[in-house]
PDB file of C-alpha atoms in Angstrom:
ATOM      1  CA  MET A   1      -2.640   1.596  15.247  1.00  0.00           C
ATOM      2  CA  GLU A   2      -2.843  -1.312  12.716  1.00  0.00           C
ATOM      3  CA  ILE A   3      -0.767  -0.430   9.693  1.00  0.00           C
ATOM      4  CA  ILE A   4      -1.530  -2.594   6.498  1.00  0.00           C
ATOM      5  CA  HIS A   5       0.759  -3.194   3.669  1.00  0.00           C
ATOM      6  CA  ASP A   6      -0.937  -3.100   0.272  1.00  0.00           C
ATOM      7  CA  LEU A   7       1.382  -4.583  -2.040  1.00  0.00           C
ATOM      8  CA  SER A   8      -0.819  -4.454  -5.000  1.00  0.00           C
ATOM      9  CA  ARG A   9      -0.954  -0.607  -4.694  1.00  0.00           C
ATOM     10  CA  LYS A  10       2.278  -0.345  -3.332  1.00  0.00           C
ATOM     11  CA  GLN A  11       1.168   1.558  -0.081  1.00  0.00           C
ATOM     12  CA  PHE A  12       1.211   1.247   3.644  1.00  0.00           C
ATOM     13  CA  GLN A  13      -2.046   2.564   5.161  1.00  0.00           C
ATOM     14  CA  THR A  14      -4.075   3.023   8.399  1.00  0.00           C
ATOM     15  CA  VAL A  15      -7.297   4.139   9.324  1.00  0.00           C
ATOM     16  CA  ALA A  16      -8.159   6.305  12.240  1.00  0.00           C
ATOM     17  CA  ASP A  17     -11.575   7.993  12.873  1.00  0.00           C
ATOM     18  CA  GLY A  18     -12.909   6.793   9.556  1.00  0.00           C
ATOM     19  CA  LYS A  19      -9.958   8.468   7.479  1.00  0.00           C
ATOM     20  CA  THR A  20      -7.584   6.837   5.733  1.00  0.00           C
ATOM     21  CA  ALA A  21      -3.720   7.670   5.737  1.00  0.00           C
ATOM     22  CA  TYR A  22      -0.909   6.416   3.621  1.00  0.00           C
ATOM     23  CA  VAL A  23       2.528   6.452   2.083  1.00  0.00           C
ATOM     24  CA  SER A  24       3.053   5.244  -1.502  1.00  0.00           C
ATOM     25  CA  TYR A  25       6.352   4.076  -2.725  1.00  0.00           C
ATOM     26  CA  ASP A  26       8.250   2.925  -5.770  1.00  0.00           C
ATOM     27  CA  LEU A  27      10.717  -0.022  -6.105  1.00  0.00           C
ATOM     28  CA  VAL A  28      13.609   1.123  -8.350  1.00  0.00           C
ATOM     29  CA  ASP A  29      17.175  -0.046  -8.489  1.00  0.00           C
ATOM     30  CA  GLY A  30      17.087  -1.903  -5.073  1.00  0.00           C
ATOM     31  CA  CYS A  31      15.301   1.016  -3.238  1.00  0.00           C
ATOM     32  CA  LEU A  32      12.189   1.469  -1.480  1.00  0.00           C
ATOM     33  CA  ASN A  33      11.380   4.997  -2.477  1.00  0.00           C
ATOM     34  CA  ILE A  34       8.664   6.692  -0.743  1.00  0.00           C
ATOM     35  CA  GLU A  35       7.179   9.289  -2.943  1.00  0.00           C
ATOM     36  CA  HIS A  36       3.907  10.682  -0.950  1.00  0.00           C
ATOM     37  CA  THR A  37       2.938  10.494   2.729  1.00  0.00           C
ATOM     38  CA  ILE A  38      -0.868  11.612   3.054  1.00  0.00           C
ATOM     39  CA  VAL A  39      -2.782  12.196   6.143  1.00  0.00           C
ATOM     40  CA  PRO A  40      -5.887  13.975   6.049  1.00  0.00           C
ATOM     41  CA  ARG A  41      -6.207  17.180   8.212  1.00  0.00           C
ATOM     42  CA  GLU A  42      -8.918  15.595  10.441  1.00  0.00           C
ATOM     43  CA  ILE A  43      -6.033  13.038  12.102  1.00  0.00           C
ATOM     44  CA  GLU A  44      -2.974  15.115  12.140  1.00  0.00           C
ATOM     45  CA  GLY A  45      -0.713  15.545  14.747  1.00  0.00           C
ATOM     46  CA  ARG A  46      -1.284  11.837  16.251  1.00  0.00           C
ATOM     47  CA  GLY A  47       1.996  10.437  14.719  1.00  0.00           C
ATOM     48  CA  ILE A  48       0.365   8.568  12.003  1.00  0.00           C
ATOM     49  CA  ALA A  49       2.779   9.801   9.315  1.00  0.00           C
ATOM     50  CA  ALA A  50       5.833   8.797  11.037  1.00  0.00           C
ATOM     51  CA  ALA A  51       4.560   5.405  12.121  1.00  0.00           C
ATOM     52  CA  LEU A  52       3.820   4.888   8.311  1.00  0.00           C
ATOM     53  CA  VAL A  53       7.294   5.644   7.206  1.00  0.00           C
ATOM     54  CA  LYS A  54       8.960   3.607   9.878  1.00  0.00           C
ATOM     55  CA  ALA A  55       6.754   0.672   8.954  1.00  0.00           C
ATOM     56  CA  ALA A  56       7.584   1.118   5.255  1.00  0.00           C
ATOM     57  CA  TYR A  57      11.698   1.505   5.876  1.00  0.00           C
ATOM     58  CA  ASP A  58      11.450  -1.371   8.143  1.00  0.00           C
ATOM     59  CA  TYR A  59      10.029  -3.535   5.555  1.00  0.00           C
ATOM     60  CA  ALA A  60      12.669  -2.307   3.281  1.00  0.00           C
ATOM     61  CA  LEU A  61      15.552  -3.203   5.648  1.00  0.00           C
ATOM     62  CA  ASP A  62      14.049  -6.368   5.871  1.00  0.00           C
ATOM     63  CA  HIS A  63      13.861  -7.117   2.586  1.00  0.00           C
ATOM     64  CA  ASP A  64      17.409  -5.961   1.699  1.00  0.00           C
ATOM     65  CA  LEU A  65      16.251  -2.932  -0.118  1.00  0.00           C
ATOM     66  CA  LEU A  66      17.639   0.738   0.470  1.00  0.00           C
ATOM     67  CA  PRO A  67      15.377   3.405   2.200  1.00  0.00           C
ATOM     68  CA  ALA A  68      15.011   6.385  -0.171  1.00  0.00           C
ATOM     69  CA  ALA A  69      12.934   9.353  -0.141  1.00  0.00           C
ATOM     70  CA  THR A  70      11.626  11.743  -2.776  1.00  0.00           C
ATOM     71  CA  CYS A  71       8.700  12.743  -0.454  1.00  0.00           C
ATOM     72  CA  ARG A  72       9.558  15.681   1.672  1.00  0.00           C
ATOM     73  CA  TYR A  73       8.437  14.383   4.728  1.00  0.00           C
ATOM     74  CA  ALA A  74      10.201  10.904   4.396  1.00  0.00           C
ATOM     75  CA  THR A  75      13.577  12.696   3.528  1.00  0.00           C
ATOM     76  CA  VAL A  76      13.065  14.939   6.973  1.00  0.00           C
ATOM     77  CA  TRP A  77      11.941  11.692   8.506  1.00  0.00           C
ATOM     78  CA  LEU A  78      15.167   9.977   7.601  1.00  0.00           C
ATOM     79  CA  ASP A  79      17.516  12.895   8.813  1.00  0.00           C
ATOM     80  CA  ARG A  80      16.030  12.594  11.950  1.00  0.00           C
ATOM     81  CA  ASN A  81      16.423   8.680  12.199  1.00  0.00           C
ATOM     82  CA  PRO A  82      20.316   8.533  11.825  1.00  0.00           C
ATOM     83  CA  GLN A  83      20.035   4.787  12.737  1.00  0.00           C
ATOM     84  CA  TYR A  84      18.269   4.117   9.370  1.00  0.00           C
ATOM     85  CA  LYS A  85      20.943   5.627   7.462  1.00  0.00           C
ATOM     86  CA  ASP A  86      23.438   3.932   9.430  1.00  0.00           C
ATOM     87  CA  LYS A  87      21.987   0.596   8.139  1.00  0.00           C
ATOM     88  CA  VAL A  88      21.859   2.178   4.666  1.00  0.00           C
ATOM     89  CA  SER A  89      25.446   2.443   4.769  1.00  0.00           C
ATOM     90  CA  SER A  90      26.153  -0.959   6.007  1.00  0.00           C
ATOM     91  CA  MET A  91      24.114  -2.500   3.314  1.00  0.00           C
ATOM     92  CA  LYS A  92      25.920  -0.745   0.567  1.00  0.00           C
TER      93      LYS A  92
END
């Protein structure tokens, strides 16, 4: 799956079966805050949301930004991936 980072729209996105899925984020106080995770119903259940969130948080860590989430899905993803929380703790 190819994930594209659209800096101007503050989104990570991919296309599957002609449908676009994306996460949108904002940069606030040194944090990359995922605000929305959108995956059309036709392409749900393929791990697309997880891949998009991971790409966004990998980008955050590579750029010395703290991963944050107001999106419910991204919050749950962080809880399920404690290695990202460990990285956040070591950055503080």
